[in-house]
Coordinates of C-alpha atoms in Angstrom, one line a residue:
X72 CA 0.0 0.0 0.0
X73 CA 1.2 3.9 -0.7
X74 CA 0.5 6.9 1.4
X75 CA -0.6 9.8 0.0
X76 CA 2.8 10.8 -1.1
X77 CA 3.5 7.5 -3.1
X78 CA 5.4 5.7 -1.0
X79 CA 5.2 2.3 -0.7
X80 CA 4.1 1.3 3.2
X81 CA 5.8 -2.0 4.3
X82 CA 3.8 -3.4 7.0
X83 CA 5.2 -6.3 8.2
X84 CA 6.4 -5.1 10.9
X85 CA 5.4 -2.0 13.4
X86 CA 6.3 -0.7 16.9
X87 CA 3.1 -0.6 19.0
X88 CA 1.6 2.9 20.2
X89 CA 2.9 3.1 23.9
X90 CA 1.5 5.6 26.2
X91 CA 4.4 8.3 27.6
X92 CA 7.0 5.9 25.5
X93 CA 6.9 6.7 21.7
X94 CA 6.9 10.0 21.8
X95 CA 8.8 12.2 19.0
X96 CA 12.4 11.7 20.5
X97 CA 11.6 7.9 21.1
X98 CA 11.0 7.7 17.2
X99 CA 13.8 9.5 16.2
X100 CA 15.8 6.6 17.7
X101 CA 13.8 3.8 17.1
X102 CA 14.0 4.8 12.9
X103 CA 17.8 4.7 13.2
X104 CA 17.5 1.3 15.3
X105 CA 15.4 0.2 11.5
X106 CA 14.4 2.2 8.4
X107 CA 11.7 -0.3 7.8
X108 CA 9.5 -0.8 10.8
X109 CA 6.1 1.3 10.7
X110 CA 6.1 3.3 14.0
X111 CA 2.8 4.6 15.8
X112 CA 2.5 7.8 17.9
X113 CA 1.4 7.8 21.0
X114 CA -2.5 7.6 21.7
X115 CA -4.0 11.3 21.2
X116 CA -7.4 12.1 22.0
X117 CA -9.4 13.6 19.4
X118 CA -10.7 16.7 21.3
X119 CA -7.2 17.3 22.4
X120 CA -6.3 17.8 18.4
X121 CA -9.5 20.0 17.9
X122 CA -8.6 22.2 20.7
X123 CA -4.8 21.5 21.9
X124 CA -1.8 22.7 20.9
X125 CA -1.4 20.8 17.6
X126 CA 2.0 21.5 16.5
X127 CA 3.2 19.9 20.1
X128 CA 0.5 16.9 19.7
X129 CA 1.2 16.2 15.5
X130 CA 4.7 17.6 14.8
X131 CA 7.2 15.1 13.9
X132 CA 10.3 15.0 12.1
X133 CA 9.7 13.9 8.8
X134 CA 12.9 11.3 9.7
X135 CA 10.2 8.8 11.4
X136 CA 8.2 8.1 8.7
X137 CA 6.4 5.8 7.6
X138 CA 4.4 7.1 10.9
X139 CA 1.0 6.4 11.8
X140 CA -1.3 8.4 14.1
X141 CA -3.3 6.8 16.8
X142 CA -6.7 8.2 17.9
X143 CA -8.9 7.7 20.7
X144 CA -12.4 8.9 20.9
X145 CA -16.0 7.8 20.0
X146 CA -17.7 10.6 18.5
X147 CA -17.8 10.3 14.7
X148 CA -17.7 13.7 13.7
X149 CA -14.9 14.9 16.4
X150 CA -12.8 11.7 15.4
X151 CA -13.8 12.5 11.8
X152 CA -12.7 16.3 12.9
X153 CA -9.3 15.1 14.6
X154 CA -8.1 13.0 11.0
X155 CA -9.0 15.6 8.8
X156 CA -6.6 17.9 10.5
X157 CA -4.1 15.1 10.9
X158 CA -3.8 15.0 7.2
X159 CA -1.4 18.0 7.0
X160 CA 1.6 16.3 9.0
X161 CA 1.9 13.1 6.3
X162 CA 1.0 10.2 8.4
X163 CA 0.7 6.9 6.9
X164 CA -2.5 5.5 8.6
X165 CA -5.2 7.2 10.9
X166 CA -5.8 3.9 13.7
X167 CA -8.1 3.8 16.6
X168 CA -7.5 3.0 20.0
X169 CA -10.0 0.0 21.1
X170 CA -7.2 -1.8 23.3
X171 CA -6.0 0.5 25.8
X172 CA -7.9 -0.8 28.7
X173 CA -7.0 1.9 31.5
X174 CA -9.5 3.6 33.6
X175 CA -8.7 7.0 32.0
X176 CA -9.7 6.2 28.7
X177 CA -13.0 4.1 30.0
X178 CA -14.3 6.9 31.7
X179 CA -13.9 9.2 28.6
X180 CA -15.8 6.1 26.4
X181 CA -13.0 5.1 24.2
X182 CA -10.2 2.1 24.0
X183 CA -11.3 -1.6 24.8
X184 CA -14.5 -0.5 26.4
X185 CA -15.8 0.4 22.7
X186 CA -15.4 -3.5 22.0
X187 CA -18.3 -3.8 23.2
X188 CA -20.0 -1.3 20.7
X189 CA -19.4 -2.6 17.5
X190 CA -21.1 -0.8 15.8
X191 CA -19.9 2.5 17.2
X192 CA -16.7 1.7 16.3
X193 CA -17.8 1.1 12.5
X194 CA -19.3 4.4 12.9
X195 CA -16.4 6.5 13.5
X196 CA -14.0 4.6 11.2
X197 CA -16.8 5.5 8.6
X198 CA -17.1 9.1 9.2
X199 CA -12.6 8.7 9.5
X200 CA -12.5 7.4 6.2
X201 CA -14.9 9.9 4.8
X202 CA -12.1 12.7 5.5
X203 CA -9.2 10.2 5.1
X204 CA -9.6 8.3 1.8
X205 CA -9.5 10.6 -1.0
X206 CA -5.5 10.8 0.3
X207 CA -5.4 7.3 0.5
X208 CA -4.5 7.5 4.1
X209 CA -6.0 4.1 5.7
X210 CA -7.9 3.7 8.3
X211 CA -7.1 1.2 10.7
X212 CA -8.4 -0.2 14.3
X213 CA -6.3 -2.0 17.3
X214 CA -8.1 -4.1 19.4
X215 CA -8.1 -7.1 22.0
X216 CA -9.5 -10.5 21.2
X217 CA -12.1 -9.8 23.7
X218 CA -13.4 -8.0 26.8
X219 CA -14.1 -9.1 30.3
X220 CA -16.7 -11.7 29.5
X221 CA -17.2 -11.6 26.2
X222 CA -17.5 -14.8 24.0
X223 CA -13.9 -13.7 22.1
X224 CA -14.8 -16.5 19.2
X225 CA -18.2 -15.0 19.0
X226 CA -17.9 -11.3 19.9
X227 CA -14.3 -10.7 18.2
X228 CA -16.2 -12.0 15.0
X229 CA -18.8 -9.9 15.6
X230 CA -16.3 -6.7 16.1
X231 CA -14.3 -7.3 13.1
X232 CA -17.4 -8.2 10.8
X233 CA -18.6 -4.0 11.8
X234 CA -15.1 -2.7 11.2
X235 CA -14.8 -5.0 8.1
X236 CA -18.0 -3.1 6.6
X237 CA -17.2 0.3 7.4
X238 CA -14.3 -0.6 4.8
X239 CA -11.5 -1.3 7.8
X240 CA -9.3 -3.3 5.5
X241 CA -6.1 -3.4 8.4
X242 CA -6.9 -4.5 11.9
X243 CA -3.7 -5.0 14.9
X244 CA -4.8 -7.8 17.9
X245 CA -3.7 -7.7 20.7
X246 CA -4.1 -11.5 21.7
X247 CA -5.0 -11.4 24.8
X248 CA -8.6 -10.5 26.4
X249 CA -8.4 -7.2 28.5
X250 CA -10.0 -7.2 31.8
X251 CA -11.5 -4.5 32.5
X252 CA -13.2 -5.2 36.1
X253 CA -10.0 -6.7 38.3
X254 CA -6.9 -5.8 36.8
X255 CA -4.7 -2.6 35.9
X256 CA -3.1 -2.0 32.6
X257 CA -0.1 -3.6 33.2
X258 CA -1.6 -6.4 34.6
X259 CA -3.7 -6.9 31.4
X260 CA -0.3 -6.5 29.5
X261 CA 0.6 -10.1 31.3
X262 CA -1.7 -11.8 33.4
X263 CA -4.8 -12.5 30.4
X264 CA -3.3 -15.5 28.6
X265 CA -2.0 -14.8 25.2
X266 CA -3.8 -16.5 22.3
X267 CA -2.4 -16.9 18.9
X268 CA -4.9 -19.4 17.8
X269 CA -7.9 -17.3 18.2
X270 CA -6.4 -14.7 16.0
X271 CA -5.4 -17.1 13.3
X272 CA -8.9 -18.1 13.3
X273 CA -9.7 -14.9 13.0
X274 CA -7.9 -14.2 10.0
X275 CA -8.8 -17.5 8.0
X276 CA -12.6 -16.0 8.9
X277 CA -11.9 -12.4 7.2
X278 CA -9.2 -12.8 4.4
X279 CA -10.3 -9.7 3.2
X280 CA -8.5 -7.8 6.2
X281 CA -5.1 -7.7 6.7
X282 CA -4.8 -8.9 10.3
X283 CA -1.4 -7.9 12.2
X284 CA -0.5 -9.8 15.7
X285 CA 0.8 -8.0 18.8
X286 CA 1.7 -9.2 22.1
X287 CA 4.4 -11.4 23.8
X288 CA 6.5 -11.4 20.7
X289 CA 9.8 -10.9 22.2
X290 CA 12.2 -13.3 20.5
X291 CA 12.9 -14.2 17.1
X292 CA 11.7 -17.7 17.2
X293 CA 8.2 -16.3 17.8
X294 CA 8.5 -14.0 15.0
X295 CA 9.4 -17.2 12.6
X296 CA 6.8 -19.1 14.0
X297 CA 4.1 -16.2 13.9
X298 CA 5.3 -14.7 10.3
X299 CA 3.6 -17.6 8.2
X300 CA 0.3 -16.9 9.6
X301 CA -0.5 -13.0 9.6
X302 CA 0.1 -10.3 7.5
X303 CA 2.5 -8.1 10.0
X304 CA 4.1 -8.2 13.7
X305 CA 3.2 -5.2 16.5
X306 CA 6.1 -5.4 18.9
X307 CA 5.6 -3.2 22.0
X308 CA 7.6 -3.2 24.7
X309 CA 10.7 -4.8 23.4
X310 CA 11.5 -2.6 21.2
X311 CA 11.3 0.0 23.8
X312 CA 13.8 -1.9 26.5
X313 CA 16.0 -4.1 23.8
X314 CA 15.9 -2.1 20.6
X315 CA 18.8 -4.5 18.5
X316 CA 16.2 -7.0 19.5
X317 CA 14.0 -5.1 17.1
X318 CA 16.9 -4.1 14.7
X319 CA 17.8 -8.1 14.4
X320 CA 13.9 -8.4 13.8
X321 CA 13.5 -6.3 11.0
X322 CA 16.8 -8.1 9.9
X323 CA 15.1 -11.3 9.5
X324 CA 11.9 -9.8 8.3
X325 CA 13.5 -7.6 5.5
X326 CA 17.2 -8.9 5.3
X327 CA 18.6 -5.0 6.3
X328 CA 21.9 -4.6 7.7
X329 CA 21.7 -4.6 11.6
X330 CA 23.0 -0.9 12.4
X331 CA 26.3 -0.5 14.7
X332 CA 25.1 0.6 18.2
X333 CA 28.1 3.4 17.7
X334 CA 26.7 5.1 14.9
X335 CA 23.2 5.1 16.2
X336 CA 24.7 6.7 19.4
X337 CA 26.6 9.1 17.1
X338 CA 23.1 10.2 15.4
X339 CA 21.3 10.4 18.3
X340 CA 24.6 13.1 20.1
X341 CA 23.9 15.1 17.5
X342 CA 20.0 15.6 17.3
X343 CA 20.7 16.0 21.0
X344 CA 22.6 18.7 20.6
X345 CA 19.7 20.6 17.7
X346 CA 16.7 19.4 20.3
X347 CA 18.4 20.8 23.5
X348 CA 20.1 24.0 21.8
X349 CA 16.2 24.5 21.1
X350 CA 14.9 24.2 25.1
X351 CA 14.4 20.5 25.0
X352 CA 15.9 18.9 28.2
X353 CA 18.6 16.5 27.5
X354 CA 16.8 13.7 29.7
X355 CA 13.7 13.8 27.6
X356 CA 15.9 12.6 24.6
X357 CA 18.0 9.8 26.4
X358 CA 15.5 7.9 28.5
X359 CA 13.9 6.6 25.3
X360 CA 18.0 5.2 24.9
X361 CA 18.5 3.6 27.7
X362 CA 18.1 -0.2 26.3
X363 CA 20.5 0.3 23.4
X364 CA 23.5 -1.8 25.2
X365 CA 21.3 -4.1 26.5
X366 CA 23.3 -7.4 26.5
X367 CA 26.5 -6.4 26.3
X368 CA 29.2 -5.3 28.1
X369 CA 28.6 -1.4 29.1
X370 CA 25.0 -1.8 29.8
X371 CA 25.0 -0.8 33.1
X372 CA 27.5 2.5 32.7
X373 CA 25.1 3.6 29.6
X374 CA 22.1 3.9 31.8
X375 CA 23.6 5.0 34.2
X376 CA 24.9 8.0 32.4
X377 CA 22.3 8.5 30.3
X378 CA 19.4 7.8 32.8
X379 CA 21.2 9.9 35.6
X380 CA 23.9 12.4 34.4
X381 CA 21.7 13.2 31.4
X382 CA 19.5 14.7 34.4
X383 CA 21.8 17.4 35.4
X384 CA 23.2 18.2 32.1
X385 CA 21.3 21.8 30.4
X386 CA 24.0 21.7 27.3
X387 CA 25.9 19.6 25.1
X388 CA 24.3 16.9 25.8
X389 CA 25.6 15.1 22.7
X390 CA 29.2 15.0 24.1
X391 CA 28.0 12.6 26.9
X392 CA 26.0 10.2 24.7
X393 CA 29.3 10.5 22.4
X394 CA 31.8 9.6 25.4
X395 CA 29.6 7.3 27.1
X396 CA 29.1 5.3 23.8
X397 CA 32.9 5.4 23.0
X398 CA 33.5 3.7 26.5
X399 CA 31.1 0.9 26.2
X400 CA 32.6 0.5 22.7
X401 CA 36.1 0.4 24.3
X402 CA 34.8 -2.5 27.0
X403 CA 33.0 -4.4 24.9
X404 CA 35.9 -4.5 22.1
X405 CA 37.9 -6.2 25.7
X406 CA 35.8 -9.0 26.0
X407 CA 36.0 -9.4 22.3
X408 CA 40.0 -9.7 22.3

């Protein structure tokens, strides 16, 4: 699929939407970690777009794209409202939140509560795709198999049949059930067993939809196993806390070079240095790097200079991620000899 700049959209594999994670600066790092992966904003509400600052909410460097824009809301016309003006910043895909399962977004009627409105849900990506389409922007829905006690052979079918005939053609499944009476959002992230299974069902039932899978994929074994059966892989929080694990990921998926963890640190000193020149505080930028040396020797020093130092440091903030990148290079190139 092209956006509506013509370029082809490889969506294979994506990075999750992740709540106070994948913000700007996190994307900026993860498109150096791989060119190829399709990476989600955070969630934005649609009456924040309408009347918040949109420039702070929307603005990107054009460097992360392929970038898609998640939404959450469930009024048609604001939702409707909300993509229209997201159209002028160049995002890929336009995708609704119906996973989140916190008590913030229930109480504002949007995320995994809307699973159980179907046809709400087909609603607003209707009235979406009515501002959306003539760009050939897509627009997409994340979900759960299932809700609470919902049937999730019998209501997820239900759920993707609506989306399906509002013209949904890309849906991402989470596959696990979120609980929405007993356990927080982290504990839905874990404790709701994962089924793979259901969702293959699920796309053998609706061939017309390109079904993408998301949660527990951590290693590449599960990615080999998984690949066959779907059209693309979500990865959440690995990404996040082991990015070469995603690098060596897209790897497999697309056969491009793994980058060197040096160079990435190089890029990232010197955006450091534009972003904090221009007010932005240099821990904003280097939390989102904290995994890069996961698994090798260094680890430890690199968050502990980038998750500390990077706290007390107002300029030249690049030099640190430079010298702190050059010793973990230095002790990893010990064990090596």
């Amino acid at each position: 699929m092209t956006n509506q700049n013509g370029h082809h959209i490889d969506r294979r594999l994506s990075v999750a939407p992740m709540m106070d994670w994948t913000d700007r600066h996190c994307r900026f790092f993860l498109r150096l970690v791989t060119p190829d992966a399709l990476l989600f904003t955070e969630m934005v509400t649609a009456d924040a777009i309408i009347h918040g600052d949109r420039e702070r909410l929307l603005g990107h460097d054009t460097a992360e794209h392929p970038l898609a824009l998640q939404l959450g809301g469930s009024d048609p016309e604001k939702l409707a409202k909300a993509a229209k003006i997201a159209l002028d910043y160049g995002f890929a895909e336009i995708n609704l939140n119906v996973g989140c399962p916190s008590d913030r977004v229930q109480s504002g009627r949007f995320g995994a509560c809307l699973m159980a409105e179907p046809e709400l849900v087909a609603a607003c990506c209707t009235a979406m795709a009515s501002v959306t389409g003539d760009f050939n922007v897509p627009v997409s829905v994340k979900c759960r198999i299932g809700i609470d006690d919902m049937d999730s052979e019998t209501g997820l079918d239900a759920f993707t049949h609506a989306v399906g005939e509002a013209g949904v053609t890309l849906l991402y499944v989470h596959a696990r059930k979120a609980w929405l009476k007993g356990l927080s959002p982290k504990e839905n992230r874990d404790i709701p067993p994962l089924d793979y299974d259901r969702v293959k069902r699920l796309v053998g039932a609706f061939p017309q939809i390109d079904i993408h899978i998301n949660g527990g994929i951590v290693t590449l074994d599960t990615v080999r196993e998984l690949a066959p059966y779907f059209a693309g892989m979500m990865l959440g929080r690995v990404a996040y806390k082991t990015p070469m694990m995603l690098a060596h990921i897209a790897h497999d998926l697309f056969g491009t070079a793994v980058p060197n963890r040096a160079n990435i640190a190089t890029s990232m000193a010197d955006y450091a240095n534009e972003k904090t020149a221009a007010g932005v505080p240099l821990h904003a930028i280097t939390r989102h790097m904290l995994g890069l040396y996961n698994g090798q020797r260094g680890a430890k020093l690199w968050r502990r200079c980038l998750g500390e130092e990077a706290r007390l440091r107002s300029a030249d903030g690049g030099q640190l991620i430079r010298e702190t990148a050059t010793a973990c290079e230095a002790m990893a190139a010990q064990i090596a000899a």
